Amino acid sequence: MLSHRSAYVTDTAPGSGALRAARSWLHSDAPSLSLNGLWRFRLSPTAPATEEFAAADFDDSGWDGIPVPSHWVLQGDGAYGRPIYTNVQYPFPIDPPYVPDENPTGDHRRHFDVPADWSDAERIVLRFDGVESVFKVWVNGDEIGSASGSRLAHEFDVTSSVRPGDNVVAVRVHQWSAASYLEDQDQWWLPGVFRDVTLIARPAGGIEDVWLRTGFENGRGRIDAEITAGAEAFPVTLRIPELGVEQVWATAADVVPLAVGDVEPWSAERPRLYDVTVSTAAESIALRAGFRTVEIRGDRFLVNGRRVVFHGMNRHEAHPERGRVFDEAHAREDLARMKRFNVNAIRTSHYPPHPRLLDLADELGFWVILECDLETHGFGDVGWAGNPSDDPAWREAYLDRIRRTVERDKNHPSIVIWSLGNEAGTGANLAAMSAWVHARDTGRPVHYEGDYAGEYTDVYSRMYASVPETEQIGTDGSRAPLMGCTPAQGARQRTKPFLLCEYTHAMGNGPGALDQYEALVHRYPRLHGGFVWEWRDHGILTTTPDGTPYYAYGGDFGEVVHDGNFVMDGMVLSSDVPTPGLHEFKAVVQPVRFAFDGDDVAITNLRHSADTSDLRFIWRAEHEGTLVDSGEMEVPVLAAGESARVPLPRIPVAPDAETWLTVDAVLAAPAAWAGEGHVIATAQLDRSASRPVPEVRRESGWRPSGGTLTLGIAEFVGGSLVRLAGRDVAGPRLELFRAPTDNDKGATEEVDGSDASVPGVSNAELWRRDGLDRLTTRLLSVEQTAGALRTISKVSAANSALSVIVESVWSLVGGELELRVEIEPSRGWRTVWPRIGIRFDLPDGGAPVDGADWFGLGPLESYPDSLRAARTGRFSATIDDLGVDYARPQETGHRSQVRDLTLTSAGAEVLRIVAFPDTRGRRPGFTLSRHTPQQIARAGHPFELPRSETSHLIVDAAQHGLGSRACGPDVWPEFALRPEARTIRLRISAG
Ligand code: IPT
């Protein structure tokens, strides 16, 4: 039974007591005291009935210590509970606004000294930048107030309770509260005082708040300054030393727009900032102003009059050890990484980040959609019944959240759109939030994806729309109904700028088809790009009982209700390693494009407003991956949107090797986020002289044989290969299986023209149903001639009448071993196949095959719908570096379009394989791994993979695409692998 004292836990009101109105998070020279550090801590499994711990003289000497900021579930090695991961589901009964009695409650206490000279402060304020999920505060035993809104700042007036010298603050934090219903974002539930706590002295005659609304028109800057201060604070002076601006307001009534003359504008590409101070006799505030004007004109979203294309990421606050506790150095490095990968925009999914993140975004340059801390997604599972978004009892909580969001961050030039929240259905409270923003900030539009009909938002936004659907949104002529819209509403939505607030779900190996979305943006100006879901995996670094470290996901902490590895869907692994998907993104969105045409190349600058004066254009020529020449191209400086034709360098063409020209656009000077020479865009041109593929020599005179013989370096017993160049080998055997990717396991089914997707059957399930992971072989025949061996096998799975006939012909051609494998499926296969390949097993035998050197596409893995980051060249990698450590092991490591491949052992060449294209010019790919697809498919985490004593080489005639079906569209038909006849042809020699 909750005592009346804890009524605030289930009160829908957002706060009580001496809670102050929201204001900007400012850099002021007024004195302040960080209360971060070690606090005393006690965890109770339920909300304690009494508040005795808050007394000034309470004896907490028996309590533990806990760092602030932190999440208690990530402290104390499990002594304070464990994290819980859910996506949509609420981890407590849906019974708003109530929560279970089992409500972990953390009591925190610390002493602090108030300096003697604070006695002239007019007011003393205690600020919490983030506490999950509801908390109550006492100072020296006085009850101060309570607040909720986990990722929002709360300030309390504690003037009458603090005294010079020693003071004690007590904070009670409950994991669950009414507010938890509004914070159902797809992430870990992580209670605690997880952002800074600061005591602030507010001087008499100080500045309560300042808002510099900046604009940029016709080359000139403008500031509309809103200064909130008492009459005694004036005169207030605004200075921009670099621009020679000094403006004095004698009284509050004098606040007027200020023309600042010629300035350089702020953009995500050239994030030009000007230092500004706003001062009174008592206080000086330092700001960094960026001049830019945000505007919607018809269906265009413009900054400084130019259309913006978002190449964005959804960014959560996630750190493998700290959770949502901000680490500025880590965040800065993460943002610099985004810049290096051509990311130009961030949606702060799904709450305001630590306030410093916006300073970094201003400084490094990103278009930011700043989202409010709001999501009620779990109500979707009960048909949105009781959804707070449309219930007047929650109106004030919604308004409080958006006020705290906008007020805190309103000064940032990087923020170009406000977002009301995510996945909270629709309703009057959202409309009220939007109305409040419209009244408060006329300089930025309002976004909320759930407003399908466009009733109260300014941009049209969707998530995971397929490529055809996105195209229809861009097209006026299309009568296709828009999701959730009547025809009239659809027509209205088509008058607005469109963006994909989430698309291409980056879970595990993927996403595919990034380039198809990008192509649309350049065809239909209404489409303004989008934000990949999502930037990073949220893995939590932990260890197995035997001490092996790993990144945990849902279920790893014994949660009752959880959503597994759906929290591992980032472009960057938990370990900070960019995935191949991120490299693909970088290549797809590169801001400089190349179109080769004869002996020229047309170079286009696709940036928003920056010219190319920061770039150099470097070229190199390679013969079969070996550098033969290089230089720099003369390219005129291109203004944004401009293009120029430039002659290509003359390069030596090899008669008997592939000749490739590569052009890179690189940074001419170091940037804040990358060094000189950093590549921002690349293109390649095949300049090879044509060379015929050697004809297949058709043997004749086949006669049945026992199949025990030696052909060059190959030894066979009973028709089976047993040794190559003296090494034991098993196989090759037909391999049709790949360890399902998260997208292969996705089961959503697109339903055209209807409201969403319905559950379907995943490819992974179909592959298992057909037994692709458990194929068996029956040898039909073994024949030989003087210099050749031929076997024919039938491959099929238990309880299936479907089969594949595999004909393998081994022969010696000019003394060299050639293998030709013809793969022919029976009729009746109905699903796509993951791959059509042959697998060689190479036991270690004292010298494990542990590396590869190849000429083909690289350096990273690639798949048919994710080829843009791959380039043709010569690459090498160790067996471990060939694969990616996805949080849940799955297909990885495929290298496409291989021409030759050398397997190595401790650097020594073991086998050399030349792969010929088939008669249609299609080249095979390869995968070299310590595990079979079947072994990988059985592991839930990397540490579950068995110890291996064999390396496995798979040569694939083809692989299925990746798609994005873990949450979104399946593989596009063009890249789906249908069962079909294929040929693989290899020449194999000793290393
Ligand atoms: C969408 C959510 O907005 C996002 O937070 C995340 O959960 C993502 O899905 C999946 O990882 S909502 C979904 C119903 C499309």
PDB file of N, CA and C in Angstrom, residues 536-614:
ATOM      1  N   ARG A 536      23.869   3.275 -33.090  1.00  0.00           N
ATOM      2  CA  ARG A 536      24.708   2.264 -32.445  1.00  0.00           C
ATOM      3  C   ARG A 536      23.912   1.146 -31.780  1.00  0.00           C
ATOM      4  N   ASP A 537      24.591   0.013 -31.631  1.00  0.00           N
ATOM      5  CA  ASP A 537      24.084  -1.074 -30.804  1.00  0.00           C
ATOM      6  C   ASP A 537      24.095  -0.605 -29.354  1.00  0.00           C
ATOM      7  N   HIS A 538      23.120  -1.106 -28.564  1.00  0.00           N
ATOM      8  CA  HIS A 538      23.073  -0.701 -27.157  1.00  0.00           C
ATOM      9  C   HIS A 538      23.607  -1.814 -26.242  1.00  0.00           C
ATOM     10  N   GLY A 539      24.511  -2.645 -26.733  1.00  0.00           N
ATOM     11  CA  GLY A 539      25.000  -3.763 -25.913  1.00  0.00           C
ATOM     12  C   GLY A 539      25.597  -3.283 -24.599  1.00  0.00           C
ATOM     13  N   ILE A 540      25.364  -4.064 -23.558  1.00  0.00           N
ATOM     14  CA  ILE A 540      25.938  -3.724 -22.245  1.00  0.00           C
ATOM     15  C   ILE A 540      27.055  -4.709 -21.956  1.00  0.00           C
ATOM     16  N   LEU A 541      28.232  -4.163 -21.731  1.00  0.00           N
ATOM     17  CA  LEU A 541      29.408  -5.009 -21.531  1.00  0.00           C
ATOM     18  C   LEU A 541      29.280  -5.768 -20.220  1.00  0.00           C
ATOM     19  N   THR A 542      29.328  -7.095 -20.345  1.00  0.00           N
ATOM     20  CA  THR A 542      29.203  -7.922 -19.151  1.00  0.00           C
ATOM     21  C   THR A 542      30.069  -9.167 -19.360  1.00  0.00           C
ATOM     22  N   THR A 543      30.009 -10.110 -18.443  1.00  0.00           N
ATOM     23  CA  THR A 543      30.837 -11.315 -18.596  1.00  0.00           C
ATOM     24  C   THR A 543      30.003 -12.549 -18.348  1.00  0.00           C
ATOM     25  N   THR A 544      30.438 -13.646 -18.944  1.00  0.00           N
ATOM     26  CA  THR A 544      29.821 -14.947 -18.667  1.00  0.00           C
ATOM     27  C   THR A 544      30.321 -15.386 -17.285  1.00  0.00           C
ATOM     28  N   PRO A 545      29.685 -16.421 -16.706  1.00  0.00           N
ATOM     29  CA  PRO A 545      30.154 -16.884 -15.388  1.00  0.00           C
ATOM     30  C   PRO A 545      31.654 -17.219 -15.384  1.00  0.00           C
ATOM     31  N   ASP A 546      32.189 -17.664 -16.532  1.00  0.00           N
ATOM     32  CA  ASP A 546      33.619 -17.990 -16.520  1.00  0.00           C
ATOM     33  C   ASP A 546      34.498 -16.773 -16.868  1.00  0.00           C
ATOM     34  N   GLY A 547      33.879 -15.602 -16.916  1.00  0.00           N
ATOM     35  CA  GLY A 547      34.688 -14.386 -17.063  1.00  0.00           C
ATOM     36  C   GLY A 547      34.914 -13.912 -18.486  1.00  0.00           C
ATOM     37  N   THR A 548      34.246 -14.543 -19.470  1.00  0.00           N
ATOM     38  CA  THR A 548      34.408 -14.080 -20.858  1.00  0.00           C
ATOM     39  C   THR A 548      33.573 -12.825 -21.074  1.00  0.00           C
ATOM     40  N   PRO A 549      34.193 -11.729 -21.510  1.00  0.00           N
ATOM     41  CA  PRO A 549      33.403 -10.512 -21.730  1.00  0.00           C
ATOM     42  C   PRO A 549      32.515 -10.632 -22.970  1.00  0.00           C
ATOM     43  N   TYR A 550      31.344 -10.037 -22.918  1.00  0.00           N
ATOM     44  CA  TYR A 550      30.489  -9.973 -24.103  1.00  0.00           C
ATOM     45  C   TYR A 550      29.502  -8.828 -23.947  1.00  0.00           C
ATOM     46  N   TYR A 551      28.866  -8.471 -25.059  1.00  0.00           N
ATOM     47  CA  TYR A 551      27.878  -7.398 -25.051  1.00  0.00           C
ATOM     48  C   TYR A 551      26.487  -8.008 -24.903  1.00  0.00           C
ATOM     49  N   ALA A 552      25.868  -7.705 -23.779  1.00  0.00           N
ATOM     50  CA  ALA A 552      24.579  -8.316 -23.462  1.00  0.00           C
ATOM     51  C   ALA A 552      23.448  -7.603 -24.185  1.00  0.00           C
ATOM     52  N   TYR A 553      22.404  -8.382 -24.497  1.00  0.00           N
ATOM     53  CA  TYR A 553      21.169  -7.812 -25.034  1.00  0.00           C
ATOM     54  C   TYR A 553      19.990  -8.374 -24.255  1.00  0.00           C
ATOM     55  N   GLY A 554      18.770  -8.062 -24.704  1.00  0.00           N
ATOM     56  CA  GLY A 554      17.571  -8.444 -23.963  1.00  0.00           C
ATOM     57  C   GLY A 554      17.561  -9.929 -23.634  1.00  0.00           C
ATOM     58  N   GLY A 555      17.223 -10.259 -22.395  1.00  0.00           N
ATOM     59  CA  GLY A 555      17.170 -11.649 -21.964  1.00  0.00           C
ATOM     60  C   GLY A 555      18.432 -12.089 -21.247  1.00  0.00           C
ATOM     61  N   ASP A 556      19.525 -11.376 -21.484  1.00  0.00           N
ATOM     62  CA  ASP A 556      20.785 -11.781 -20.864  1.00  0.00           C
ATOM     63  C   ASP A 556      20.822 -11.490 -19.369  1.00  0.00           C
ATOM     64  N   PHE A 557      19.881 -10.677 -18.888  1.00  0.00           N
ATOM     65  CA  PHE A 557      19.847 -10.389 -17.457  1.00  0.00           C
ATOM     66  C   PHE A 557      18.637 -11.047 -16.796  1.00  0.00           C
ATOM     67  N   GLY A 558      18.101 -12.086 -17.462  1.00  0.00           N
ATOM     68  CA  GLY A 558      17.012 -12.843 -16.851  1.00  0.00           C
ATOM     69  C   GLY A 558      15.695 -12.092 -16.779  1.00  0.00           C
ATOM     70  N   GLU A 559      15.496 -11.150 -17.689  1.00  0.00           N
ATOM     71  CA  GLU A 559      14.244 -10.386 -17.653  1.00  0.00           C
ATOM     72  C   GLU A 559      13.031 -11.287 -17.877  1.00  0.00           C
ATOM     73  N   VAL A 560      11.927 -10.940 -17.215  1.00  0.00           N
ATOM     74  CA  VAL A 560      10.678 -11.684 -17.365  1.00  0.00           C
ATOM     75  C   VAL A 560      10.092 -11.435 -18.751  1.00  0.00           C
ATOM     76  N   VAL A 561      10.127 -10.191 -19.162  1.00  0.00           N
ATOM     77  CA  VAL A 561       9.607  -9.782 -20.459  1.00  0.00           C
ATOM     78  C   VAL A 561      10.747  -9.043 -21.155  1.00  0.00           C
ATOM     79  N   HIS A 562      11.061  -9.426 -22.377  1.00  0.00           N
ATOM     80  CA  HIS A 562      12.156  -8.713 -23.064  1.00  0.00           C
ATOM     81  C   HIS A 562      12.040  -8.890 -24.566  1.00  0.00           C
ATOM     82  N   ASP A 563      12.856  -8.152 -25.306  1.00  0.00           N
ATOM     83  CA  ASP A 563      12.799  -8.207 -26.758  1.00  0.00           C
ATOM     84  C   ASP A 563      14.142  -8.569 -27.391  1.00  0.00           C
ATOM     85  N   GLY A 564      14.863  -9.435 -26.693  1.00  0.00           N
ATOM     86  CA  GLY A 564      16.039 -10.062 -27.295  1.00  0.00           C
ATOM     87  C   GLY A 564      17.038  -9.073 -27.856  1.00  0.00           C
ATOM     88  N   ASN A 565      17.513  -9.388 -29.054  1.00  0.00           N
ATOM     89  CA  ASN A 565      18.601  -8.575 -29.617  1.00  0.00           C
ATOM     90  C   ASN A 565      18.097  -7.444 -30.503  1.00  0.00           C
ATOM     91  N   PHE A 566      16.814  -7.075 -30.350  1.00  0.00           N
ATOM     92  CA  PHE A 566      16.292  -5.952 -31.136  1.00  0.00           C
ATOM     93  C   PHE A 566      16.952  -4.635 -30.741  1.00  0.00           C
ATOM     94  N   VAL A 567      17.709  -4.674 -29.653  1.00  0.00           N
ATOM     95  CA  VAL A 567      18.406  -3.471 -29.190  1.00  0.00           C
ATOM     96  C   VAL A 567      19.812  -3.380 -29.820  1.00  0.00           C
ATOM     97  N   MET A 568      20.125  -4.372 -30.656  1.00  0.00           N
ATOM     98  CA  MET A 568      21.427  -4.396 -31.328  1.00  0.00           C
ATOM     99  C   MET A 568      21.166  -4.125 -32.807  1.00  0.00           C
ATOM    100  N   ASP A 569      20.798  -2.903 -33.109  1.00  0.00           N
ATOM    101  CA  ASP A 569      20.406  -2.607 -34.488  1.00  0.00           C
ATOM    102  C   ASP A 569      21.079  -1.332 -34.978  1.00  0.00           C
ATOM    103  N   GLY A 570      22.360  -1.219 -34.635  1.00  0.00           N
ATOM    104  CA  GLY A 570      23.076   0.004 -34.984  1.00  0.00           C
ATOM    105  C   GLY A 570      24.050  -0.163 -36.134  1.00  0.00           C
ATOM    106  N   MET A 571      24.426   0.987 -36.671  1.00  0.00           N
ATOM    107  CA  MET A 571      25.451   1.075 -37.708  1.00  0.00           C
ATOM    108  C   MET A 571      26.855   0.947 -37.109  1.00  0.00           C
ATOM    109  N   VAL A 572      26.922   1.059 -35.783  1.00  0.00           N
ATOM    110  CA  VAL A 572      28.198   0.930 -35.082  1.00  0.00           C
ATOM    111  C   VAL A 572      27.996  -0.142 -34.012  1.00  0.00           C
ATOM    112  N   LEU A 573      28.946  -1.062 -33.901  1.00  0.00           N
ATOM    113  CA  LEU A 573      28.825  -2.100 -32.882  1.00  0.00           C
ATOM    114  C   LEU A 573      29.007  -1.478 -31.491  1.00  0.00           C
ATOM    115  N   SER A 574      28.610  -2.223 -30.469  1.00  0.00           N
ATOM    116  CA  SER A 574      28.760  -1.724 -29.096  1.00  0.00           C
ATOM    117  C   SER A 574      30.209  -1.351 -28.803  1.00  0.00           C
ATOM    118  N   SER A 575      31.132  -2.026 -29.474  1.00  0.00           N
ATOM    119  CA  SER A 575      32.562  -1.789 -29.264  1.00  0.00           C
ATOM    120  C   SER A 575      33.083  -0.591 -30.044  1.00  0.00           C
ATOM    121  N   ASP A 576      32.208   0.198 -30.630  1.00  0.00           N
ATOM    122  CA  ASP A 576      32.570   1.396 -31.414  1.00  0.00           C
ATOM    123  C   ASP A 576      33.040   1.079 -32.832  1.00  0.00           C
ATOM    124  N   VAL A 577      33.006  -0.176 -33.233  1.00  0.00           N
ATOM    125  CA  VAL A 577      33.488  -0.528 -34.576  1.00  0.00           C
ATOM    126  C   VAL A 577      32.372  -0.250 -35.593  1.00  0.00           C
ATOM    127  N   PRO A 578      32.659   0.561 -36.612  1.00  0.00           N
ATOM    128  CA  PRO A 578      31.649   0.802 -37.653  1.00  0.00           C
ATOM    129  C   PRO A 578      31.373  -0.493 -38.422  1.00  0.00           C
ATOM    130  N   THR A 579      30.113  -0.761 -38.705  1.00  0.00           N
ATOM    131  CA  THR A 579      29.783  -1.978 -39.448  1.00  0.00           C
ATOM    132  C   THR A 579      29.969  -1.726 -40.947  1.00  0.00           C
ATOM    133  N   PRO A 580      30.025  -2.787 -41.740  1.00  0.00           N
ATOM    134  CA  PRO A 580      30.043  -2.590 -43.194  1.00  0.00           C
ATOM    135  C   PRO A 580      28.822  -1.799 -43.663  1.00  0.00           C
ATOM    136  N   GLY A 581      27.707  -1.921 -42.945  1.00  0.00           N
ATOM    137  CA  GLY A 581      26.512  -1.135 -43.291  1.00  0.00           C
ATOM    138  C   GLY A 581      26.792   0.360 -43.233  1.00  0.00           C
ATOM    139  N   LEU A 582      27.614   0.777 -42.289  1.00  0.00           N
ATOM    140  CA  LEU A 582      27.940   2.199 -42.190  1.00  0.00           C
ATOM    141  C   LEU A 582      28.860   2.620 -43.335  1.00  0.00           C
ATOM    142  N   HIS A 583      29.777   1.739 -43.697  1.00  0.00           N
ATOM    143  CA  HIS A 583      30.623   2.046 -44.855  1.00  0.00           C
ATOM    144  C   HIS A 583      29.760   2.173 -46.114  1.00  0.00           C
ATOM    145  N   GLU A 584      28.759   1.306 -46.218  1.00  0.00           N
ATOM    146  CA  GLU A 584      27.850   1.371 -47.360  1.00  0.00           C
ATOM    147  C   GLU A 584      27.100   2.708 -47.358  1.00  0.00           C
ATOM    148  N   PHE A 585      26.612   3.098 -46.194  1.00  0.00           N
ATOM    149  CA  PHE A 585      25.912   4.381 -46.071  1.00  0.00           C
ATOM    150  C   PHE A 585      26.808   5.517 -46.555  1.00  0.00           C
ATOM    151  N   LYS A 586      28.052   5.496 -46.077  1.00  0.00           N
ATOM    152  CA  LYS A 586      28.979   6.562 -46.457  1.00  0.00           C
ATOM    153  C   LYS A 586      29.118   6.658 -47.979  1.00  0.00           C
ATOM    154  N   ALA A 587      29.243   5.504 -48.621  1.00  0.00           N
ATOM    155  CA  ALA A 587      29.436   5.513 -50.071  1.00  0.00           C
ATOM    156  C   ALA A 587      28.167   5.948 -50.792  1.00  0.00           C
ATOM    157  N   VAL A 588      27.022   5.496 -50.294  1.00  0.00           N
ATOM    158  CA  VAL A 588      25.750   5.798 -50.958  1.00  0.00           C
ATOM    159  C   VAL A 588      25.422   7.291 -50.902  1.00  0.00           C
ATOM    160  N   VAL A 589      25.721   7.918 -49.778  1.00  0.00           N
ATOM    161  CA  VAL A 589      25.312   9.320 -49.616  1.00  0.00           C
ATOM    162  C   VAL A 589      26.443  10.291 -49.926  1.00  0.00           C
ATOM    163  N   GLN A 590      27.528   9.826 -50.485  1.00  0.00           N
ATOM    164  CA  GLN A 590      28.681  10.717 -50.645  1.00  0.00           C
ATOM    165  C   GLN A 590      28.272  12.009 -51.349  1.00  0.00           C
ATOM    166  N   PRO A 591      28.752  13.136 -50.810  1.00  0.00           N
ATOM    167  CA  PRO A 591      28.252  14.421 -51.284  1.00  0.00           C
ATOM    168  C   PRO A 591      28.845  14.879 -52.617  1.00  0.00           C
ATOM    169  N   VAL A 592      29.825  14.145 -53.100  1.00  0.00           N
ATOM    170  CA  VAL A 592      30.373  14.448 -54.419  1.00  0.00           C
ATOM    171  C   VAL A 592      30.140  13.208 -55.278  1.00  0.00           C
ATOM    172  N   ARG A 593      29.566  13.398 -56.458  1.00  0.00           N
ATOM    173  CA  ARG A 593      29.250  12.250 -57.318  1.00  0.00           C
ATOM    174  C   ARG A 593      30.055  12.332 -58.609  1.00  0.00           C
ATOM    175  N   PHE A 594      30.386  11.169 -59.151  1.00  0.00           N
ATOM    176  CA  PHE A 594      31.197  11.077 -60.359  1.00  0.00           C
ATOM    177  C   PHE A 594      30.408  10.314 -61.417  1.00  0.00           C
ATOM    178  N   ALA A 595      30.367  10.842 -62.619  1.00  0.00           N
ATOM    179  CA  ALA A 595      29.755  10.090 -63.726  1.00  0.00           C
ATOM    180  C   ALA A 595      30.788  10.017 -64.852  1.00  0.00           C
ATOM    181  N   PHE A 596      31.304   8.821 -65.096  1.00  0.00           N
ATOM    182  CA  PHE A 596      32.318   8.654 -66.131  1.00  0.00           C
ATOM    183  C   PHE A 596      31.648   8.650 -67.498  1.00  0.00           C
ATOM    184  N   ASP A 597      32.311   9.308 -68.439  1.00  0.00           N
ATOM    185  CA  ASP A 597      31.736   9.382 -69.781  1.00  0.00           C
ATOM    186  C   ASP A 597      32.891   9.481 -70.761  1.00  0.00           C
ATOM    187  N   GLY A 598      33.198   8.375 -71.392  1.00  0.00           N
ATOM    188  CA  GLY A 598      34.326   8.357 -72.329  1.00  0.00           C
ATOM    189  C   GLY A 598      35.612   8.699 -71.606  1.00  0.00           C
ATOM    190  N   ASP A 599      36.283   9.742 -72.089  1.00  0.00           N
ATOM    191  CA  ASP A 599      37.552  10.115 -71.473  1.00  0.00           C
ATOM    192  C   ASP A 599      37.390  11.238 -70.450  1.00  0.00           C
ATOM    193  N   ASP A 600      36.119  11.524 -70.097  1.00  0.00           N
ATOM    194  CA  ASP A 600      35.841  12.584 -69.121  1.00  0.00           C
ATOM    195  C   ASP A 600      35.119  11.997 -67.902  1.00  0.00           C
ATOM    196  N   VAL A 601      35.103  12.797 -66.880  1.00  0.00           N
ATOM    197  CA  VAL A 601      34.230  12.475 -65.753  1.00  0.00           C
ATOM    198  C   VAL A 601      33.481  13.750 -65.382  1.00  0.00           C
ATOM    199  N   ALA A 602      32.165  13.598 -65.163  1.00  0.00           N
ATOM    200  CA  ALA A 602      31.383  14.738 -64.681  1.00  0.00           C
ATOM    201  C   ALA A 602      31.361  14.641 -63.159  1.00  0.00           C
ATOM    202  N   ILE A 603      31.799  15.697 -62.506  1.00  0.00           N
ATOM    203  CA  ILE A 603      31.848  15.723 -61.041  1.00  0.00           C
ATOM    204  C   ILE A 603      30.788  16.703 -60.551  1.00  0.00           C
ATOM    205  N   THR A 604      29.943  16.236 -59.635  1.00  0.00           N
ATOM    206  CA  THR A 604      28.836  17.075 -59.147  1.00  0.00           C
ATOM    207  C   THR A 604      28.952  17.257 -57.641  1.00  0.00           C
ATOM    208  N   ASN A 605      28.776  18.477 -57.223  1.00  0.00           N
ATOM    209  CA  ASN A 605      28.772  18.794 -55.794  1.00  0.00           C
ATOM    210  C   ASN A 605      27.333  18.794 -55.296  1.00  0.00           C
ATOM    211  N   LEU A 606      26.983  17.792 -54.507  1.00  0.00           N
ATOM    212  CA  LEU A 606      25.601  17.660 -54.027  1.00  0.00           C
ATOM    213  C   LEU A 606      25.400  18.229 -52.636  1.00  0.00           C
ATOM    214  N   ARG A 607      26.344  19.009 -52.166  1.00  0.00           N
ATOM    215  CA  ARG A 607      26.201  19.544 -50.814  1.00  0.00           C
ATOM    216  C   ARG A 607      25.068  20.564 -50.739  1.00  0.00           C
ATOM    217  N   HIS A 608      24.695  20.866 -49.517  1.00  0.00           N
ATOM    218  CA  HIS A 608      23.634  21.850 -49.276  1.00  0.00           C
ATOM    219  C   HIS A 608      24.072  23.237 -49.731  1.00  0.00           C
ATOM    220  N   SER A 609      25.231  23.686 -49.241  1.00  0.00           N
ATOM    221  CA  SER A 609      25.649  25.043 -49.576  1.00  0.00           C
ATOM    222  C   SER A 609      27.157  25.204 -49.681  1.00  0.00           C
ATOM    223  N   ALA A 610      27.915  24.226 -49.219  1.00  0.00           N
ATOM    224  CA  ALA A 610      29.372  24.387 -49.237  1.00  0.00           C
ATOM    225  C   ALA A 610      29.929  24.078 -50.621  1.00  0.00           C
ATOM    226  N   ASP A 611      30.935  24.825 -51.027  1.00  0.00           N
ATOM    227  CA  ASP A 611      31.603  24.531 -52.299  1.00  0.00           C
ATOM    228  C   ASP A 611      32.655  23.443 -52.065  1.00  0.00           C
ATOM    229  N   THR A 612      33.464  23.179 -53.079  1.00  0.00           N
ATOM    230  CA  THR A 612      34.434  22.083 -52.950  1.00  0.00           C
ATOM    231  C   THR A 612      35.850  22.596 -52.693  1.00  0.00           C
ATOM    232  N   SER A 613      35.961  23.833 -52.211  1.00  0.00           N
ATOM    233  CA  SER A 613      37.315  24.368 -52.019  1.00  0.00           C
ATOM    234  C   SER A 613      38.088  23.613 -50.930  1.00  0.00           C
ATOM    235  N   ASP A 614      37.399  22.832 -50.126  1.00  0.00           N
ATOM    236  CA  ASP A 614      38.094  22.067 -49.081  1.00  0.00           C
ATOM    237  C   ASP A 614      38.586  20.709 -49.584  1.00  0.00           C
TER     238      ASP A 614
END
